[in-house]
């Protein structure tokens, strides 16, 4: 696993709880699952708060962060201090999505609005399969962020053992 797990593109996922409060976390485990209709899947640890949000609301936004969001992307993947609001802490600007309630992250390279069509328990994570209802792309896309491996060829932008976030040089 250690030899195989990186590099891996990394994304942010948002979803609201049943009170309408938005949450955001960093996700490395994601994949496309269909061209027509466009679909994608994310694997979320069963203990994450956002797991309940996605299960309850049946929706999420997958946002693709660019190089300018390396610290945010690392930070949204580290344990929260108390009740801290990650949107405020990382100055994450949101916008209302077109077809779902989970917020878009407007500084990201792209945003995908997803409606959950399938939910599969896969051990300690659940795979949520989403139908992409709408997608948004930033007019000036930068390089996609990745979880870097040990080899050369990456520009590292944010680090916290064991995570190294960066871009391909
Ligand atoms: C680079 C990176 C990738 C991650 N990938 C995933 C993932 O694919 N699935 C997941 O459930 N958690 C993943 N995590 C962990 C969560 O983002 C992290 O536990 C987050 O703090 C959970 O939010 P919560 O404290 O609000 O529940 C990742 C963390 C990092 C730093």
PDB file of C-alpha atoms and ligand atoms in Angstrom:
ATOM      1  CA  UNK A   1       0.000   0.000   0.000  1.00  0.00           C
ATOM      2  CA  UNK A   2       2.783   2.445   0.887  1.00  0.00           C
ATOM      3  CA  UNK A   3       4.355   1.950  -2.525  1.00  0.00           C
ATOM      4  CA  UNK A   4       1.074   2.316  -4.345  1.00  0.00           C
ATOM      5  CA  UNK A   5      -1.032   4.899  -2.524  1.00  0.00           C
ATOM      6  CA  UNK A   6       0.586   8.084  -3.866  1.00  0.00           C
ATOM      7  CA  UNK A   7       0.544  10.234  -5.896  1.00  0.00           C
ATOM      8  CA  UNK A   8      -3.194  10.804  -5.702  1.00  0.00           C
ATOM      9  CA  UNK A   9      -5.310  13.794  -6.679  1.00  0.00           C
ATOM     10  CA  UNK A  10      -6.982  15.383  -3.719  1.00  0.00           C
ATOM     11  CA  UNK A  11     -10.354  17.156  -3.508  1.00  0.00           C
ATOM     12  CA  UNK A  12     -12.636  18.900  -1.040  1.00  0.00           C
ATOM     13  CA  UNK A  13     -16.148  17.650  -0.324  1.00  0.00           C
ATOM     14  CA  UNK A  14     -18.975  19.748   1.129  1.00  0.00           C
ATOM     15  CA  UNK A  15     -22.346  18.681   2.460  1.00  0.00           C
ATOM     16  CA  UNK A  16     -24.890  20.211   4.842  1.00  0.00           C
ATOM     17  CA  UNK A  17     -26.211  18.689   8.030  1.00  0.00           C
ATOM     18  CA  UNK A  18     -29.969  18.481   8.568  1.00  0.00           C
ATOM     19  CA  UNK A  19     -29.930  21.969  10.170  1.00  0.00           C
ATOM     20  CA  UNK A  20     -28.500  23.349   6.937  1.00  0.00           C
ATOM     21  CA  UNK A  21     -25.026  23.931   8.400  1.00  0.00           C
ATOM     22  CA  UNK A  22     -22.336  23.208   5.791  1.00  0.00           C
ATOM     23  CA  UNK A  23     -19.303  20.988   6.442  1.00  0.00           C
ATOM     24  CA  UNK A  24     -16.170  20.426   4.415  1.00  0.00           C
ATOM     25  CA  UNK A  25     -13.440  17.782   4.466  1.00  0.00           C
ATOM     26  CA  UNK A  26     -10.463  16.743   2.370  1.00  0.00           C
ATOM     27  CA  UNK A  27     -10.834  13.550   0.355  1.00  0.00           C
ATOM     28  CA  UNK A  28      -8.199  11.565  -1.467  1.00  0.00           C
ATOM     29  CA  UNK A  29     -10.319   8.521  -2.259  1.00  0.00           C
ATOM     30  CA  UNK A  30     -12.493   9.483  -5.183  1.00  0.00           C
ATOM     31  CA  UNK A  31     -13.105   8.203  -8.694  1.00  0.00           C
ATOM     32  CA  UNK A  32     -15.169   8.689 -11.820  1.00  0.00           C
ATOM     33  CA  UNK A  33     -17.600   5.839 -12.361  1.00  0.00           C
ATOM     34  CA  UNK A  34     -19.547   6.732 -15.537  1.00  0.00           C
ATOM     35  CA  UNK A  35     -19.339   8.978 -18.624  1.00  0.00           C
ATOM     36  CA  UNK A  36     -23.066   8.847 -19.448  1.00  0.00           C
ATOM     37  CA  UNK A  37     -24.572   9.855 -17.179  1.00  0.00           C
ATOM     38  CA  UNK A  38     -21.594  11.560 -15.515  1.00  0.00           C
ATOM     39  CA  UNK A  39     -21.093   9.955 -12.116  1.00  0.00           C
ATOM     40  CA  UNK A  40     -18.396   9.863  -9.481  1.00  0.00           C
ATOM     41  CA  UNK A  41     -17.767   8.228  -6.126  1.00  0.00           C
ATOM     42  CA  UNK A  42     -16.091   9.161  -2.852  1.00  0.00           C
ATOM     43  CA  UNK A  43     -15.074   6.935   0.073  1.00  0.00           C
ATOM     44  CA  UNK A  44     -15.869   8.512   3.445  1.00  0.00           C
ATOM     45  CA  UNK A  45     -14.797   7.135   6.811  1.00  0.00           C
ATOM     46  CA  UNK A  46     -17.843   5.963   8.759  1.00  0.00           C
ATOM     47  CA  UNK A  47     -16.846   8.107  11.776  1.00  0.00           C
ATOM     48  CA  UNK A  48     -16.675  11.432   9.916  1.00  0.00           C
ATOM     49  CA  UNK A  49     -19.374  13.966  10.679  1.00  0.00           C
ATOM     50  CA  UNK A  50     -19.793  14.569   6.957  1.00  0.00           C
ATOM     51  CA  UNK A  51     -20.669  10.893   6.540  1.00  0.00           C
ATOM     52  CA  UNK A  52     -23.893  11.595   8.416  1.00  0.00           C
ATOM     53  CA  UNK A  53     -24.492  14.793   6.415  1.00  0.00           C
ATOM     54  CA  UNK A  54     -24.201  12.961   3.087  1.00  0.00           C
ATOM     55  CA  UNK A  55     -26.288   9.998   4.324  1.00  0.00           C
ATOM     56  CA  UNK A  56     -29.029  12.296   5.655  1.00  0.00           C
ATOM     57  CA  UNK A  57     -29.218  14.762   2.753  1.00  0.00           C
ATOM     58  CA  UNK A  58     -28.261  12.414  -0.104  1.00  0.00           C
ATOM     59  CA  UNK A  59     -26.041  15.001  -1.702  1.00  0.00           C
ATOM     60  CA  UNK A  60     -22.534  16.470  -1.767  1.00  0.00           C
ATOM     61  CA  UNK A  61     -20.331  18.806  -3.760  1.00  0.00           C
ATOM     62  CA  UNK A  62     -16.927  17.584  -4.935  1.00  0.00           C
ATOM     63  CA  UNK A  63     -14.650  20.613  -5.395  1.00  0.00           C
ATOM     64  CA  UNK A  64     -11.226  20.426  -7.060  1.00  0.00           C
ATOM     65  CA  UNK A  65      -8.729  22.728  -5.311  1.00  0.00           C
ATOM     66  CA  UNK A  66      -5.878  24.420  -7.171  1.00  0.00           C
ATOM     67  CA  UNK A  67      -2.306  25.084  -6.078  1.00  0.00           C
ATOM     68  CA  UNK A  68      -3.335  28.273  -4.264  1.00  0.00           C
ATOM     69  CA  UNK A  69      -5.431  26.169  -1.861  1.00  0.00           C
ATOM     70  CA  UNK A  70      -2.751  23.765  -0.610  1.00  0.00           C
ATOM     71  CA  UNK A  71      -2.848  24.888   3.050  1.00  0.00           C
ATOM     72  CA  UNK A  72      -6.662  24.803   3.030  1.00  0.00           C
ATOM     73  CA  UNK A  73      -6.712  21.340   1.537  1.00  0.00           C
ATOM     74  CA  UNK A  74      -4.295  20.025   4.123  1.00  0.00           C
ATOM     75  CA  UNK A  75      -6.107  21.850   6.931  1.00  0.00           C
ATOM     76  CA  UNK A  76      -9.544  20.500   6.037  1.00  0.00           C
ATOM     77  CA  UNK A  77      -8.063  17.007   6.339  1.00  0.00           C
ATOM     78  CA  UNK A  78      -6.651  17.440   9.859  1.00  0.00           C
ATOM     79  CA  UNK A  79      -8.702  16.984  13.050  1.00  0.00           C
ATOM     80  CA  UNK A  80     -10.842  19.991  13.929  1.00  0.00           C
ATOM     81  CA  UNK A  81     -10.055  21.919  17.088  1.00  0.00           C
ATOM     82  CA  UNK A  82     -13.330  21.809  18.998  1.00  0.00           C
ATOM     83  CA  UNK A  83     -16.180  23.283  17.030  1.00  0.00           C
ATOM     84  CA  UNK A  84     -13.992  25.322  14.666  1.00  0.00           C
ATOM     85  CA  UNK A  85     -15.602  26.472  11.441  1.00  0.00           C
ATOM     86  CA  UNK A  86     -13.303  25.480   8.585  1.00  0.00           C
ATOM     87  CA  UNK A  87     -14.994  27.861   6.147  1.00  0.00           C
ATOM     88  CA  UNK A  88     -14.083  30.757   8.423  1.00  0.00           C
ATOM     89  CA  UNK A  89     -10.645  29.431   9.395  1.00  0.00           C
ATOM     90  CA  UNK A  90      -9.529  29.016   5.778  1.00  0.00           C
ATOM     91  CA  UNK A  91     -11.541  31.914   4.304  1.00  0.00           C
ATOM     92  CA  UNK A  92     -13.379  29.441   2.092  1.00  0.00           C
ATOM     93  CA  UNK A  93     -15.823  31.413  -0.016  1.00  0.00           C
ATOM     94  CA  UNK A  94     -19.018  29.570  -0.818  1.00  0.00           C
ATOM     95  CA  UNK A  95     -21.800  30.092  -3.298  1.00  0.00           C
ATOM     96  CA  UNK A  96     -25.243  28.553  -3.550  1.00  0.00           C
ATOM     97  CA  UNK A  97     -25.243  25.530  -5.834  1.00  0.00           C
ATOM     98  CA  UNK A  98     -27.681  25.388  -8.727  1.00  0.00           C
ATOM     99  CA  UNK A  99     -29.545  22.164  -7.979  1.00  0.00           C
ATOM    100  CA  UNK A 100     -28.562  21.014  -4.485  1.00  0.00           C
ATOM    101  CA  UNK A 101     -28.124  22.588  -1.043  1.00  0.00           C
ATOM    102  CA  UNK A 102     -24.450  21.707  -0.409  1.00  0.00           C
ATOM    103  CA  UNK A 103     -22.341  24.796  -1.118  1.00  0.00           C
ATOM    104  CA  UNK A 104     -19.916  25.328  -4.002  1.00  0.00           C
ATOM    105  CA  UNK A 105     -16.351  26.428  -3.166  1.00  0.00           C
ATOM    106  CA  UNK A 106     -15.844  29.254  -5.599  1.00  0.00           C
ATOM    107  CA  UNK A 107     -12.042  29.485  -5.332  1.00  0.00           C
ATOM    108  CA  UNK A 108     -11.684  25.909  -6.544  1.00  0.00           C
ATOM    109  CA  UNK A 109     -10.763  24.867 -10.080  1.00  0.00           C
ATOM    110  CA  UNK A 110     -14.042  22.981 -10.553  1.00  0.00           C
ATOM    111  CA  UNK A 111     -17.173  22.017  -8.603  1.00  0.00           C
ATOM    112  CA  UNK A 112     -19.481  19.063  -9.181  1.00  0.00           C
ATOM    113  CA  UNK A 113     -22.986  18.981  -7.689  1.00  0.00           C
ATOM    114  CA  UNK A 114     -23.794  15.364  -6.853  1.00  0.00           C
ATOM    115  CA  UNK A 115     -26.952  13.524  -5.894  1.00  0.00           C
ATOM    116  CA  UNK A 116     -26.288  10.205  -4.129  1.00  0.00           C
ATOM    117  CA  UNK A 117     -27.698   7.302  -6.128  1.00  0.00           C
ATOM    118  CA  UNK A 118     -25.941   4.493  -4.310  1.00  0.00           C
ATOM    119  CA  UNK A 119     -24.245   3.967  -0.961  1.00  0.00           C
ATOM    120  CA  UNK A 120     -22.014   0.944  -0.403  1.00  0.00           C
ATOM    121  CA  UNK A 121     -20.484  -0.077   2.918  1.00  0.00           C
ATOM    122  CA  UNK A 122     -16.895  -1.053   2.238  1.00  0.00           C
ATOM    123  CA  UNK A 123     -15.374  -1.770   5.661  1.00  0.00           C
ATOM    124  CA  UNK A 124     -14.540   1.333   7.691  1.00  0.00           C
ATOM    125  CA  UNK A 125     -15.469   3.644   4.771  1.00  0.00           C
ATOM    126  CA  UNK A 126     -18.694   4.053   2.813  1.00  0.00           C
ATOM    127  CA  UNK A 127     -18.574   4.642  -0.925  1.00  0.00           C
ATOM    128  CA  UNK A 128     -21.121   7.275  -1.940  1.00  0.00           C
ATOM    129  CA  UNK A 129     -21.859   7.168  -5.652  1.00  0.00           C
ATOM    130  CA  UNK A 130     -23.070  10.487  -6.997  1.00  0.00           C
ATOM    131  CA  UNK A 131     -24.944  11.454 -10.119  1.00  0.00           C
ATOM    132  CA  UNK A 132     -23.353  14.726 -11.304  1.00  0.00           C
ATOM    133  CA  UNK A 133     -26.310  17.072 -11.713  1.00  0.00           C
ATOM    134  CA  UNK A 134     -24.293  20.187 -12.558  1.00  0.00           C
ATOM    135  CA  UNK A 135     -20.640  21.167 -12.872  1.00  0.00           C
ATOM    136  CA  UNK A 136     -18.769  24.447 -12.743  1.00  0.00           C
ATOM    137  CA  UNK A 137     -15.293  25.278 -13.889  1.00  0.00           C
ATOM    138  CA  UNK A 138     -13.168  28.262 -12.950  1.00  0.00           C
ATOM    139  CA  UNK A 139     -12.230  30.452 -15.884  1.00  0.00           C
ATOM    140  CA  UNK A 140      -8.569  30.399 -14.890  1.00  0.00           C
ATOM    141  CA  UNK A 141      -7.873  26.812 -13.832  1.00  0.00           C
ATOM    142  CA  UNK A 142      -4.514  26.252 -12.154  1.00  0.00           C
ATOM    143  CA  UNK A 143      -2.670  23.013 -11.570  1.00  0.00           C
ATOM    144  CA  UNK A 144      -4.613  20.358  -9.629  1.00  0.00           C
ATOM    145  CA  UNK A 145      -3.351  19.544  -6.176  1.00  0.00           C
ATOM    146  CA  UNK A 146      -2.102  16.065  -5.399  1.00  0.00           C
ATOM    147  CA  UNK A 147      -0.988  14.052  -2.411  1.00  0.00           C
ATOM    148  CA  UNK A 148       2.661  13.727  -3.395  1.00  0.00           C
ATOM    149  CA  UNK A 149       4.737  10.576  -3.186  1.00  0.00           C
ATOM    150  CA  UNK A 150       8.299  10.164  -2.013  1.00  0.00           C
ATOM    151  CA  UNK A 151       9.833  10.408  -5.487  1.00  0.00           C
ATOM    152  CA  UNK A 152      11.138  13.611  -7.090  1.00  0.00           C
ATOM    153  CA  UNK A 153       9.160  15.801  -9.455  1.00  0.00           C
ATOM    154  CA  UNK A 154       6.731  17.493  -7.056  1.00  0.00           C
ATOM    155  CA  UNK A 155       6.576  21.040  -5.834  1.00  0.00           C
ATOM    156  CA  UNK A 156       5.518  20.619  -2.203  1.00  0.00           C
ATOM    157  CA  UNK A 157       3.164  23.346  -0.971  1.00  0.00           C
ATOM    158  CA  UNK A 158       1.865  22.120   2.411  1.00  0.00           C
ATOM    159  CA  UNK A 159       3.104  19.361   4.712  1.00  0.00           C
ATOM    160  CA  UNK A 160       1.985  17.641   7.897  1.00  0.00           C
ATOM    161  CA  UNK A 161       3.312  14.107   8.404  1.00  0.00           C
ATOM    162  CA  UNK A 162       2.331  11.800   6.741  1.00  0.00           C
ATOM    163  CA  UNK A 163       0.724  14.153   4.202  1.00  0.00           C
ATOM    164  CA  UNK A 164       2.603  16.105   1.542  1.00  0.00           C
ATOM    165  CA  UNK A 165       0.359  18.254  -0.651  1.00  0.00           C
ATOM    166  CA  UNK A 166       1.719  19.772  -3.851  1.00  0.00           C
ATOM    167  CA  UNK A 167       1.657  19.888  -7.628  1.00  0.00           C
ATOM    168  CA  UNK A 168       3.601  18.127 -10.362  1.00  0.00           C
ATOM    169  CA  UNK A 169       6.544  20.355 -11.375  1.00  0.00           C
TER     170      UNK A 169
HETATM  171  C1  LIG B   1      -4.679  14.397   2.138  1.00  0.00           C
HETATM  172  C2  LIG B   1      -5.852  13.840   2.903  1.00  0.00           C
HETATM  173  C3  LIG B   1      -6.711  12.935   2.288  1.00  0.00           C
HETATM  174  C4  LIG B   1      -7.823  12.420   2.984  1.00  0.00           C
HETATM  175  N1  LIG B   1      -8.679  11.556   2.358  1.00  0.00           N
HETATM  176  C5  LIG B   1      -9.788  11.116   3.010  1.00  0.00           C
HETATM  177  C6  LIG B   1     -10.733  10.281   2.345  1.00  0.00           C
HETATM  178  O1  LIG B   1     -10.578   9.920   1.164  1.00  0.00           O
HETATM  179  N2  LIG B   1     -11.842   9.877   3.046  1.00  0.00           N
HETATM  180  C7  LIG B   1     -12.064  10.250   4.352  1.00  0.00           C
HETATM  181  O2  LIG B   1     -13.082   9.867   4.943  1.00  0.00           O
HETATM  182  N3  LIG B   1     -11.164  11.025   5.011  1.00  0.00           N
HETATM  183  C8  LIG B   1     -10.047  11.483   4.362  1.00  0.00           C
HETATM  184  N4  LIG B   1      -9.147  12.278   5.005  1.00  0.00           N
HETATM  185  C9  LIG B   1      -9.373  12.604   6.411  1.00  0.00           C
HETATM  186  C10 LIG B   1     -10.420  13.687   6.645  1.00  0.00           C
HETATM  187  O3  LIG B   1     -10.320  14.734   5.715  1.00  0.00           O
HETATM  188  C11 LIG B   1     -10.237  14.235   8.062  1.00  0.00           C
HETATM  189  O4  LIG B   1     -10.327  13.190   8.984  1.00  0.00           O
HETATM  190  C12 LIG B   1     -11.211  15.339   8.444  1.00  0.00           C
HETATM  191  O5  LIG B   1     -10.669  15.974   9.574  1.00  0.00           O
HETATM  192  C13 LIG B   1     -12.573  14.814   8.810  1.00  0.00           C
HETATM  193  O6  LIG B   1     -13.397  15.898   9.157  1.00  0.00           O
HETATM  194  P1  LIG B   1     -14.249  15.922  10.521  1.00  0.00           P
HETATM  195  O7  LIG B   1     -13.221  16.077  11.627  1.00  0.00           O
HETATM  196  O8  LIG B   1     -15.082  17.150  10.367  1.00  0.00           O
HETATM  197  O9  LIG B   1     -15.030  14.668  10.607  1.00  0.00           O
HETATM  198  C14 LIG B   1      -8.040  12.811   4.334  1.00  0.00           C
HETATM  199  C15 LIG B   1      -7.170  13.724   4.949  1.00  0.00           C
HETATM  200  C16 LIG B   1      -6.088  14.240   4.239  1.00  0.00           C
HETATM  201  C17 LIG B   1      -5.169  15.230   4.899  1.00  0.00           C
END
